[in-house]
PDB file of C-alpha atoms and ligand atoms in Angstrom:
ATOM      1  CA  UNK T  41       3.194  -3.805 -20.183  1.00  0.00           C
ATOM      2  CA  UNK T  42       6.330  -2.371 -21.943  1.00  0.00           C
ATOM      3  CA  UNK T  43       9.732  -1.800 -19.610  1.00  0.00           C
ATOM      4  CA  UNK T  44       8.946   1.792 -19.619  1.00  0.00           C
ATOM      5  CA  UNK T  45       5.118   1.745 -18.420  1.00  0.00           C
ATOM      6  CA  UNK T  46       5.421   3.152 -15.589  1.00  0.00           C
ATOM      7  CA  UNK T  47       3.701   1.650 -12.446  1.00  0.00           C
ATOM      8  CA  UNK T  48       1.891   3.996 -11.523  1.00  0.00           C
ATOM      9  CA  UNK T  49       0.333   7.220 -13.411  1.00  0.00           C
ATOM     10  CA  UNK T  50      -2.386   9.872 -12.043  1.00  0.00           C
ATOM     11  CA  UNK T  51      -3.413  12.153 -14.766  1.00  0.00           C
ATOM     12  CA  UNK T  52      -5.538  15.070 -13.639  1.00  0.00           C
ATOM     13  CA  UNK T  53      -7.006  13.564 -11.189  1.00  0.00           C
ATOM     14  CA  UNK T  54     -10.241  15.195  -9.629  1.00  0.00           C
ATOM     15  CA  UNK T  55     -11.795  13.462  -5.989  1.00  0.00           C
ATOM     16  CA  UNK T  56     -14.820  14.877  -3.958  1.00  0.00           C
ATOM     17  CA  UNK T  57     -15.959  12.942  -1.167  1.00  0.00           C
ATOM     18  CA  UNK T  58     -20.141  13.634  -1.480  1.00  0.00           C
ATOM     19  CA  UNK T  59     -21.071  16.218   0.873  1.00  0.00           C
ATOM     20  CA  UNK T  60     -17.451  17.259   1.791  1.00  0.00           C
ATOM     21  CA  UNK T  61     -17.174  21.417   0.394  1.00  0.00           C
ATOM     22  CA  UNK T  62     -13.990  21.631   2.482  1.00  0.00           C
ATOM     23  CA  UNK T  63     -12.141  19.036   0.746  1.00  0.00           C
ATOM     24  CA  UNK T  64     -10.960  18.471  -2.724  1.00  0.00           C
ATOM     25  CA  UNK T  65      -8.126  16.141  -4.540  1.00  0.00           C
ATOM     26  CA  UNK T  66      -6.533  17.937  -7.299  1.00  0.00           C
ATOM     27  CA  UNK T  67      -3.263  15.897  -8.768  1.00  0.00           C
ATOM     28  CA  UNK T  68      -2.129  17.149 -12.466  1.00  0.00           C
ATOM     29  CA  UNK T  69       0.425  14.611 -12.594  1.00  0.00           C
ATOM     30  CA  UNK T  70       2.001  11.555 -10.612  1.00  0.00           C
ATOM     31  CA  UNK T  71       4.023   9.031 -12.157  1.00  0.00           C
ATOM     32  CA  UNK T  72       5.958   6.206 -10.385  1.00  0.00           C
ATOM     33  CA  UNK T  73       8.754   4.162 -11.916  1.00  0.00           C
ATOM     34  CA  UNK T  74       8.852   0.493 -11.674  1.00  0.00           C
ATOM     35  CA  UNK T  75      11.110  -0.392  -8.210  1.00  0.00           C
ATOM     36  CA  UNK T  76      11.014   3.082  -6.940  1.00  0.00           C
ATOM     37  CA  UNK T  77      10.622   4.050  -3.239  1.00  0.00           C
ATOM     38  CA  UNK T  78       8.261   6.882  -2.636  1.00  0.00           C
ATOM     39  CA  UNK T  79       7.834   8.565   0.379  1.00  0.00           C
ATOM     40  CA  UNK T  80       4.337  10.613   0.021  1.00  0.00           C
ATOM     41  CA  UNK T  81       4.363  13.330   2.746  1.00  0.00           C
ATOM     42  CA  UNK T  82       1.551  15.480   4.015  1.00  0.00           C
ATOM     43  CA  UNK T  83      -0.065  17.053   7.022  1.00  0.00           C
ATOM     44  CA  UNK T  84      -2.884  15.001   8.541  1.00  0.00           C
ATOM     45  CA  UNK T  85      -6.032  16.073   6.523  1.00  0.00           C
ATOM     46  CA  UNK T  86      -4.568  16.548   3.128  1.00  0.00           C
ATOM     47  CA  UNK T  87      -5.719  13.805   1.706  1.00  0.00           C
ATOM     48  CA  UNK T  88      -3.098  10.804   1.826  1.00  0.00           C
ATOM     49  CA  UNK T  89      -5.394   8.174   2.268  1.00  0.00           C
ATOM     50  CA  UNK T  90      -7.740   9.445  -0.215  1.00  0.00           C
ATOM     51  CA  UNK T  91      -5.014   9.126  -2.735  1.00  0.00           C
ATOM     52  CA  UNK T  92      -4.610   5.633  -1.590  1.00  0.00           C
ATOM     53  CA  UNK T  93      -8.117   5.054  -1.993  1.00  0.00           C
ATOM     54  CA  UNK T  94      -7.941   6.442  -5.442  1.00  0.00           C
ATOM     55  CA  UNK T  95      -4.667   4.398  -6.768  1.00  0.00           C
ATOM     56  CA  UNK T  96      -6.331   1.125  -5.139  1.00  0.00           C
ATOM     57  CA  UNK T  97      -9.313   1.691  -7.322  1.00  0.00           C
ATOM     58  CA  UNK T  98     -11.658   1.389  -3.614  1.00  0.00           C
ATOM     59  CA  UNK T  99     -13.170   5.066  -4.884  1.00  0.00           C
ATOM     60  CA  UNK T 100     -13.091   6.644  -8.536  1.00  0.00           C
ATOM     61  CA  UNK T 101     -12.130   9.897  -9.695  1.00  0.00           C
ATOM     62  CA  UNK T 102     -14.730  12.270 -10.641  1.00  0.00           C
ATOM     63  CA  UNK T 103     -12.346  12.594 -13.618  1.00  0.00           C
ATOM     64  CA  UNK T 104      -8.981  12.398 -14.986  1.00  0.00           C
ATOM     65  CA  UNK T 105      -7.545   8.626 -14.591  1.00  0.00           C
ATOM     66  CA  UNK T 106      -5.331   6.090 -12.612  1.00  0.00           C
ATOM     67  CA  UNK T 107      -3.590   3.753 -14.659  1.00  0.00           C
ATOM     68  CA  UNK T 108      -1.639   1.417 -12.510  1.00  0.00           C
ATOM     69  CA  UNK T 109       1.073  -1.396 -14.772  1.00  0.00           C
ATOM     70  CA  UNK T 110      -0.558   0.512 -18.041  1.00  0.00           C
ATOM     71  CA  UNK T 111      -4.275  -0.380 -16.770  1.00  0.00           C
ATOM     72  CA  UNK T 112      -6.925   2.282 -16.153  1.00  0.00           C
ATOM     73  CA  UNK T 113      -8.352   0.965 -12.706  1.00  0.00           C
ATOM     74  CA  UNK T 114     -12.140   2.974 -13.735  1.00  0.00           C
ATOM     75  CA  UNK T 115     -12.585   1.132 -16.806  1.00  0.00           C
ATOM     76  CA  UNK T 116     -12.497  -1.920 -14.983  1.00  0.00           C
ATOM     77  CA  UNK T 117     -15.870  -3.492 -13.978  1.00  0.00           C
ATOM     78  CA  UNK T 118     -15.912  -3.791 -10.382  1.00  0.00           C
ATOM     79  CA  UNK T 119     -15.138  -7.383 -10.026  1.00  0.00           C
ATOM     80  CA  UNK T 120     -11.899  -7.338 -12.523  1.00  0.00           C
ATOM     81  CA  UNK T 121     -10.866  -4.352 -10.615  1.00  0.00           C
ATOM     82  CA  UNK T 122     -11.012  -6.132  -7.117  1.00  0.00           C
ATOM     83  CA  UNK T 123      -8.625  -9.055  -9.071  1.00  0.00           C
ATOM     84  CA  UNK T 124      -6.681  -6.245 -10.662  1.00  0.00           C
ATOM     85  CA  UNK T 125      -6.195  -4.807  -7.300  1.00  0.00           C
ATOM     86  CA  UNK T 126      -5.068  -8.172  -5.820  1.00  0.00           C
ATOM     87  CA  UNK T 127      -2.752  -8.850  -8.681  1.00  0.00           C
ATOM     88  CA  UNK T 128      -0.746  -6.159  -8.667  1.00  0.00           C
ATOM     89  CA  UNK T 129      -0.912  -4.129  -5.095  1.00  0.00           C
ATOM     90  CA  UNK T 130       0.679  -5.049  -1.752  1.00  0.00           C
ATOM     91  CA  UNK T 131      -1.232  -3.071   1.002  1.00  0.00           C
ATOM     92  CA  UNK T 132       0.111  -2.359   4.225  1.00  0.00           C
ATOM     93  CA  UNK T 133      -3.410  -0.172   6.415  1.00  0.00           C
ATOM     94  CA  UNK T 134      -2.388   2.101   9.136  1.00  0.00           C
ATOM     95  CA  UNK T 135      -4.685  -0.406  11.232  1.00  0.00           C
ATOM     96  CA  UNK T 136      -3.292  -3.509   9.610  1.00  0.00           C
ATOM     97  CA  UNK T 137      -6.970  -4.687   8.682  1.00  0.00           C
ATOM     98  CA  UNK T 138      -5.939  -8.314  10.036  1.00  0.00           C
ATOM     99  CA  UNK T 139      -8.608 -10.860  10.339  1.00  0.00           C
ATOM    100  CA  UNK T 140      -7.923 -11.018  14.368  1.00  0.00           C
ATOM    101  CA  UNK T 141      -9.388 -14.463  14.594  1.00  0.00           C
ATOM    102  CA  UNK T 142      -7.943 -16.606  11.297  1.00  0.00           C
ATOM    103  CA  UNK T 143      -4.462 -17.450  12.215  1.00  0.00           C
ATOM    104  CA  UNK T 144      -1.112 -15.604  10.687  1.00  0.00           C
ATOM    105  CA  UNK T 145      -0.744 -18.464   7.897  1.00  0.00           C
ATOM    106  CA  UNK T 146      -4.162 -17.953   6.900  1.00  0.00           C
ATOM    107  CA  UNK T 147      -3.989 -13.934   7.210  1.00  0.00           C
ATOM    108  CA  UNK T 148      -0.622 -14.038   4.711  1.00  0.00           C
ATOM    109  CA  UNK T 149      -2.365 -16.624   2.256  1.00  0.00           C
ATOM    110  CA  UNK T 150      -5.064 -14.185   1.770  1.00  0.00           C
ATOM    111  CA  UNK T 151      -4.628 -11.707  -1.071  1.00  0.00           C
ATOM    112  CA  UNK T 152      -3.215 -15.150  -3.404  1.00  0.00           C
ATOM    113  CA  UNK T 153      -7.202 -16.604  -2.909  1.00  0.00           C
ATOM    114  CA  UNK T 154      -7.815 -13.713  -5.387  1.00  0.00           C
ATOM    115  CA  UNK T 155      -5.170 -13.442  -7.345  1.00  0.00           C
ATOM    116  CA  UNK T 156      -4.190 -17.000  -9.773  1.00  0.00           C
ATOM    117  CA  UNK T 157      -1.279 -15.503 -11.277  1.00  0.00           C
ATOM    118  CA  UNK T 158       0.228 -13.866  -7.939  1.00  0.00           C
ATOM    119  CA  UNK T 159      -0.567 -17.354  -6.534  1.00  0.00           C
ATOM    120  CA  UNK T 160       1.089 -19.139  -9.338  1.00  0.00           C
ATOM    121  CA  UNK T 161       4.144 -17.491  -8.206  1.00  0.00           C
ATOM    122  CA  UNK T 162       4.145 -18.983  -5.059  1.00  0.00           C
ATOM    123  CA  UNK T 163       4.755 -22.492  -5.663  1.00  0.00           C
ATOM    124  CA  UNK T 164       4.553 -23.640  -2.081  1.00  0.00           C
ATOM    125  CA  UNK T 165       2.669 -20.893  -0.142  1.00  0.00           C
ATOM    126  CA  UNK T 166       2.695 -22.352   2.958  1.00  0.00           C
ATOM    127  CA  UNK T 167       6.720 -22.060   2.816  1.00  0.00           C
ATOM    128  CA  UNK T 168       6.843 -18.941   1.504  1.00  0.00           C
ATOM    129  CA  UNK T 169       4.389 -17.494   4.232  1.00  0.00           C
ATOM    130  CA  UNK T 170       7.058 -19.241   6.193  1.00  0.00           C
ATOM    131  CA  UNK T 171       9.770 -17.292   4.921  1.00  0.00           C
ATOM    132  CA  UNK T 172       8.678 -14.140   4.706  1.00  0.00           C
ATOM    133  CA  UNK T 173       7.664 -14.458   8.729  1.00  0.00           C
ATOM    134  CA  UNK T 174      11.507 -15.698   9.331  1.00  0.00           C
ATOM    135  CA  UNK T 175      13.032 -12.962   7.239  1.00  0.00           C
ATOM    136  CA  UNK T 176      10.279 -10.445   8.932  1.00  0.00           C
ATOM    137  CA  UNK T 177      11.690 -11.455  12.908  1.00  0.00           C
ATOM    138  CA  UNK T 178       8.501 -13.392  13.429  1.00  0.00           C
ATOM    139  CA  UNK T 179       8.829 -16.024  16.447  1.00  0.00           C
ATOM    140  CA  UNK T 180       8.139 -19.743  14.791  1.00  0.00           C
ATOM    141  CA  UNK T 181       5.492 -20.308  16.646  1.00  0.00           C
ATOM    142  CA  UNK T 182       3.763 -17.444  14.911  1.00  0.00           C
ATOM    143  CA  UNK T 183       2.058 -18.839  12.306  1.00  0.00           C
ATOM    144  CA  UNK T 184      -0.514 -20.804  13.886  1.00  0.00           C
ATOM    145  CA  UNK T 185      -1.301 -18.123  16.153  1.00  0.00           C
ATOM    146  CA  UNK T 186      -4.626 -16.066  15.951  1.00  0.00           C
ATOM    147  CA  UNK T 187      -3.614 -12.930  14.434  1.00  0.00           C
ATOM    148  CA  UNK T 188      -5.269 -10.924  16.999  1.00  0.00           C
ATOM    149  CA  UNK T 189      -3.325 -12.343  19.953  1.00  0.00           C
ATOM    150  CA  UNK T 190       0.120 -11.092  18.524  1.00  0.00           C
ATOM    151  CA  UNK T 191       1.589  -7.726  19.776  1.00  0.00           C
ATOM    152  CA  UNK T 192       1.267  -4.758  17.886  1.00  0.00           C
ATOM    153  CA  UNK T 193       4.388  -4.740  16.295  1.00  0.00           C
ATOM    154  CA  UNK T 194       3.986  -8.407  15.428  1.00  0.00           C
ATOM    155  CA  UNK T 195       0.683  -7.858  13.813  1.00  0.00           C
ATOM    156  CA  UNK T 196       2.560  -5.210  11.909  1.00  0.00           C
ATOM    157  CA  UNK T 197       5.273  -7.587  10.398  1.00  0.00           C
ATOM    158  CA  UNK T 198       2.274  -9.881   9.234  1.00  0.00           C
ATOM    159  CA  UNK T 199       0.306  -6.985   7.643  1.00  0.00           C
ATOM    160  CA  UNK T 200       3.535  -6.559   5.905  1.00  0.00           C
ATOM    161  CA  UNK T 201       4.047 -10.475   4.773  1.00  0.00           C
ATOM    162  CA  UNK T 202       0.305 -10.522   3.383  1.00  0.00           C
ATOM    163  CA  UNK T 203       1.328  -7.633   1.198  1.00  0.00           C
ATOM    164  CA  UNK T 204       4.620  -9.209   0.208  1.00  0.00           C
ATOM    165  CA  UNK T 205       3.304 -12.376  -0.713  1.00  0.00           C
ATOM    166  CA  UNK T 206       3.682 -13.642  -4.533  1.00  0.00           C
ATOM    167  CA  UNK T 207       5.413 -10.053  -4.798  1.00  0.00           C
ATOM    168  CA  UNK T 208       3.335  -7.902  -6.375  1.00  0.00           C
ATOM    169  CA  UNK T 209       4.703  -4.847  -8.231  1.00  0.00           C
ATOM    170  CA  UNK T 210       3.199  -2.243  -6.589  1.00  0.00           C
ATOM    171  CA  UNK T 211       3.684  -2.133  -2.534  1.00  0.00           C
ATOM    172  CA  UNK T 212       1.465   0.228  -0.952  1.00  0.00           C
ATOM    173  CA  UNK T 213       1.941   1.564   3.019  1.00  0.00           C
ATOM    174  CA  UNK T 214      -0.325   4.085   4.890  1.00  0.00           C
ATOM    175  CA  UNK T 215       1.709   4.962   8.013  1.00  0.00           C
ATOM    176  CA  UNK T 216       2.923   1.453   8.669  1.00  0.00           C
ATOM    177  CA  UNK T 217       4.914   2.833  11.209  1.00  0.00           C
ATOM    178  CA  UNK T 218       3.063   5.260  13.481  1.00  0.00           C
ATOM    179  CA  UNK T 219       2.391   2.684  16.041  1.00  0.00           C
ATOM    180  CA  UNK T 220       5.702   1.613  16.672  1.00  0.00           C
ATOM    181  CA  UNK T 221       8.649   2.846  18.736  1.00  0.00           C
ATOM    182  CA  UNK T 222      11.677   4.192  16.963  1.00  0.00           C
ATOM    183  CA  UNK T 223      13.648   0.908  17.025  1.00  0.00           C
ATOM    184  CA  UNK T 224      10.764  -0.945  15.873  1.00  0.00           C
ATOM    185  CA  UNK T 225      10.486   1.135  12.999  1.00  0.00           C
ATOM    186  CA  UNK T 226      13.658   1.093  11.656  1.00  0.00           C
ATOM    187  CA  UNK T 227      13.878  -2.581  11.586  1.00  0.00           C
ATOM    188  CA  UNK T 228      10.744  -2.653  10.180  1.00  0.00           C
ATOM    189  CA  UNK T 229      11.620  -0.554   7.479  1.00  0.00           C
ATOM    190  CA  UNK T 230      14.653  -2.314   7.320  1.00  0.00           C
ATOM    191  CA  UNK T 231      12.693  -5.285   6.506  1.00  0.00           C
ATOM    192  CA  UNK T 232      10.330  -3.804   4.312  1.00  0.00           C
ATOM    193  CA  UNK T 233      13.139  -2.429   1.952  1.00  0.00           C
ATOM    194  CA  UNK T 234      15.056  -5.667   1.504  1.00  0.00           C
ATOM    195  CA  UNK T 235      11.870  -7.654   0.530  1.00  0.00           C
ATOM    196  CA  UNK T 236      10.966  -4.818  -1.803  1.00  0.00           C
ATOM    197  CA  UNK T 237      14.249  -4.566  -3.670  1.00  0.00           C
ATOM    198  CA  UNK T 238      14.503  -8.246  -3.374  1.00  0.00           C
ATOM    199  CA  UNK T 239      11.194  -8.646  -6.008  1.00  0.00           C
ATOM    200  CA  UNK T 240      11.802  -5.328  -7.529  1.00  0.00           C
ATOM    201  CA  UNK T 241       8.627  -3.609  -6.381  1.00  0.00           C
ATOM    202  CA  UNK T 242       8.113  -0.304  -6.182  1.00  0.00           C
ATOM    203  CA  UNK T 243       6.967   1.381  -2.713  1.00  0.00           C
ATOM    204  CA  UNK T 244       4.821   4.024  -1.966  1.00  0.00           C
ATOM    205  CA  UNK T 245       4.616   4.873   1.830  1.00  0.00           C
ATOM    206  CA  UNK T 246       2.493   7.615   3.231  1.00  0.00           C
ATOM    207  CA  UNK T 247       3.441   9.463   6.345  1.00  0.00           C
ATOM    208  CA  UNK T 248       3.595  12.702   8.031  1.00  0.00           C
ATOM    209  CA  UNK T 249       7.024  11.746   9.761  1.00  0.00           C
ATOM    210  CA  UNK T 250       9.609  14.145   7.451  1.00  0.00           C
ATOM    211  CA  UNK T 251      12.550  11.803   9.735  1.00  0.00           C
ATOM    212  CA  UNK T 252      11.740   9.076   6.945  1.00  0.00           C
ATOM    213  CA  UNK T 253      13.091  10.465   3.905  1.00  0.00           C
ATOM    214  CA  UNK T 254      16.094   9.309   4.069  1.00  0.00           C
ATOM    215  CA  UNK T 255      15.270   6.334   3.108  1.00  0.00           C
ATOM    216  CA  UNK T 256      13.843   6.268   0.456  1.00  0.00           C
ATOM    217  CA  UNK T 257      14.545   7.367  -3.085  1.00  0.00           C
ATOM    218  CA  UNK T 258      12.106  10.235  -3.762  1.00  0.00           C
ATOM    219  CA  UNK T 259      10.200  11.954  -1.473  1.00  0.00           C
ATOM    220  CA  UNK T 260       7.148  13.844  -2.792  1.00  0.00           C
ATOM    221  CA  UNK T 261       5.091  15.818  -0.952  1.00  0.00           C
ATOM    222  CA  UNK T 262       0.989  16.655  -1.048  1.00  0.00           C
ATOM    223  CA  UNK T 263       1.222  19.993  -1.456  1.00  0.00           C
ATOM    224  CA  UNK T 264       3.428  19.683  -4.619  1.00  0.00           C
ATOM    225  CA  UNK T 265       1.428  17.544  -6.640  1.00  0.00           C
ATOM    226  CA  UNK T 266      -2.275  19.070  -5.543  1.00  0.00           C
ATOM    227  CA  UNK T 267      -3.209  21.967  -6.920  1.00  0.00           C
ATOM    228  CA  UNK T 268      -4.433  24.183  -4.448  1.00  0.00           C
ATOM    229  CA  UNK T 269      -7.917  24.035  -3.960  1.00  0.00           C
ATOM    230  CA  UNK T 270     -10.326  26.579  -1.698  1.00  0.00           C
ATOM    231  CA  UNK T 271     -13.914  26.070  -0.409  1.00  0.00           C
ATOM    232  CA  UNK T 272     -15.679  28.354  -1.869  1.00  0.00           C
ATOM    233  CA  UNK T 273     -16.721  31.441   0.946  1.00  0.00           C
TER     234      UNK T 273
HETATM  235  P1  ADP Q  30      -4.865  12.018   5.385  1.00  0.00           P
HETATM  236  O1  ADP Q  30      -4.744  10.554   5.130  1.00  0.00           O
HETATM  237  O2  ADP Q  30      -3.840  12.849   4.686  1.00  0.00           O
HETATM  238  O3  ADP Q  30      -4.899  12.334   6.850  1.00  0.00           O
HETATM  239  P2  ADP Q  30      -7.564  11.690   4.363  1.00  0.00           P
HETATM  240  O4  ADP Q  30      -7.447  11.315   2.944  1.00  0.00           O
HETATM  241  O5  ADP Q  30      -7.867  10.615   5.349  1.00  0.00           O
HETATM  242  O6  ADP Q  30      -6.259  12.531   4.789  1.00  0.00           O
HETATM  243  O7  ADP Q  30      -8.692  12.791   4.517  1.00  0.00           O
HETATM  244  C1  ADP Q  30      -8.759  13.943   3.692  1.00  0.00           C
HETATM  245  C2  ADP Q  30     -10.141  14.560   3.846  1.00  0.00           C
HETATM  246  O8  ADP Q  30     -11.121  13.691   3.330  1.00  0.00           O
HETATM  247  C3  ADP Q  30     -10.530  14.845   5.292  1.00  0.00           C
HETATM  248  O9  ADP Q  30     -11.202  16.075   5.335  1.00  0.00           O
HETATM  249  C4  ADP Q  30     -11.453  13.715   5.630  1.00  0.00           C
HETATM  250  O10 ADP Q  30     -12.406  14.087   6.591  1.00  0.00           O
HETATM  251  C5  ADP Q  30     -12.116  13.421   4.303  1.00  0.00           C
HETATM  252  N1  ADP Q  30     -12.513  12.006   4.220  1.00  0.00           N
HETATM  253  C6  ADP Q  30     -11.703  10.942   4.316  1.00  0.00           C
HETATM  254  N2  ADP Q  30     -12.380   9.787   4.193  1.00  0.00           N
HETATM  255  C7  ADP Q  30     -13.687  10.156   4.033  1.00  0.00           C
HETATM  256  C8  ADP Q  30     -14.909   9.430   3.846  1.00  0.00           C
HETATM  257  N3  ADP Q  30     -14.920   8.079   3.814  1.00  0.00           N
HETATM  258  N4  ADP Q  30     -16.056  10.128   3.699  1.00  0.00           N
HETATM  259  C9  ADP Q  30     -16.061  11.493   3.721  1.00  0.00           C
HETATM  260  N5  ADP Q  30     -14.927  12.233   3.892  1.00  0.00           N
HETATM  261  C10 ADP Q  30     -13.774  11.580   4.044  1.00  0.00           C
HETATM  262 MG1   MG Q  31      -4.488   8.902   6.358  1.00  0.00          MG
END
């Protein structure tokens, strides 16, 4: 990958979910910038998560293609693509998608078990899962717990060190915050930015919350990169 691939690139990008007349993804043109922060807003419905979907290689495009670091995620078979995916993206769910009854250690360790050379970047991942739970406000005591017994916020912070981990260049959130409180948030963001500047990885966070922009340094919104699109009558 040369300096100036860019991280991420959607290039006429076409998405029907079967049976679905009402709904259709239509993105010309999306490029992201290596250590960018993106803040992708859009009304509930437009089609956030399907974007997500799409740039996580989970569903393909009926056409058009997502190249994420210079690869084309379709022309992947779908094991490589589920490595691929692990290699490169940090994902943060809107429901965290913890495994409620493997402890927080073992939750954060996950995404390396598919991944050798995120893992090789984490000499001692056991520390580093450590680390990231210290520099994320997590008690100690933590990291043996069962995921599932943590608070909400907590669970929240560990979603966030499983996608930090070995610092992959893409980071990827779907409304990390709309379960939290307003002082829970910012922190949270807080802690999100730091880590993400800290390995120069780009983030892309979805929300409807406008109140977010601020931080971060582009905001785009759904309804500028879709083209319109209309059921037909
Ligand atoms: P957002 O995240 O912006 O709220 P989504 O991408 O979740 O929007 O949904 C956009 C549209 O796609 C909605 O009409 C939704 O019902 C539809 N959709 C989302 N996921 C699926 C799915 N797995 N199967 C069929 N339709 C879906
Ligand atoms: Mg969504």
């Amino acid at each position: 990958m040369g300096t100036d691939t860019p991280i991420l690139d959607l290039k006429d990008v076409r998405y029907r979910w079967s049976g679905r007349v009402s709904f259709g993804l239509d993105i010309p043109d999306l490029t992201l910038q290596a250590a960018e922060t993106v803040l992708l807003l859009g009304e509930s419905g437009s089609g956030k998560s399907t974007l997500l979907s799409l740039i996580c290689g989970t569903i393909a495009p009926q056409s058009g293609a997502v190249s994420v670091a210079g690869t084309d995620i379709a022309s992947l078979s779908a094991g490589r693509r589920d490595r691929f995916r692990a290699e490169h993206i940090g994902l943060i769910f809107q429901q965290f998608n913890l495994l409620p009854y493997a402890s927080v250690l073992d939750n954060i360790l996950l995404p390396l078990r598919f991944a050798p050379q995120r893992r090789a970047r984490v000499p001692s991942p056991q520390d580093t899962a450590r680390m990231l739970c210290q520099d994320l406000g997590l008690p100690d005591d933590a990291i043996a717990a069962q995921a599932g017994t943590l608070s909400v916020g907590q669970q929240q912070r560990v979603a966030a060190a499983r996608a930090l981990i070995g610092a992959p260049p893409l980071l990827i959130a779907d409304e990390p915050t709309s379960a939290l409180d307003a002082a829970t948030q910012a922190t949270f963001l807080n802690l999100l930015f730091t880590q993400a500047r800290a390995h120069g990885s780009t983030l892309l966070m979805v929300s409807h919350d406008a109140r977010l922009a601020t931080h971060f340094n582009r905001v785009v919104q759904m309804a500028d990169i879709t083209k319109t699109h209309r059921a037909a009558a």
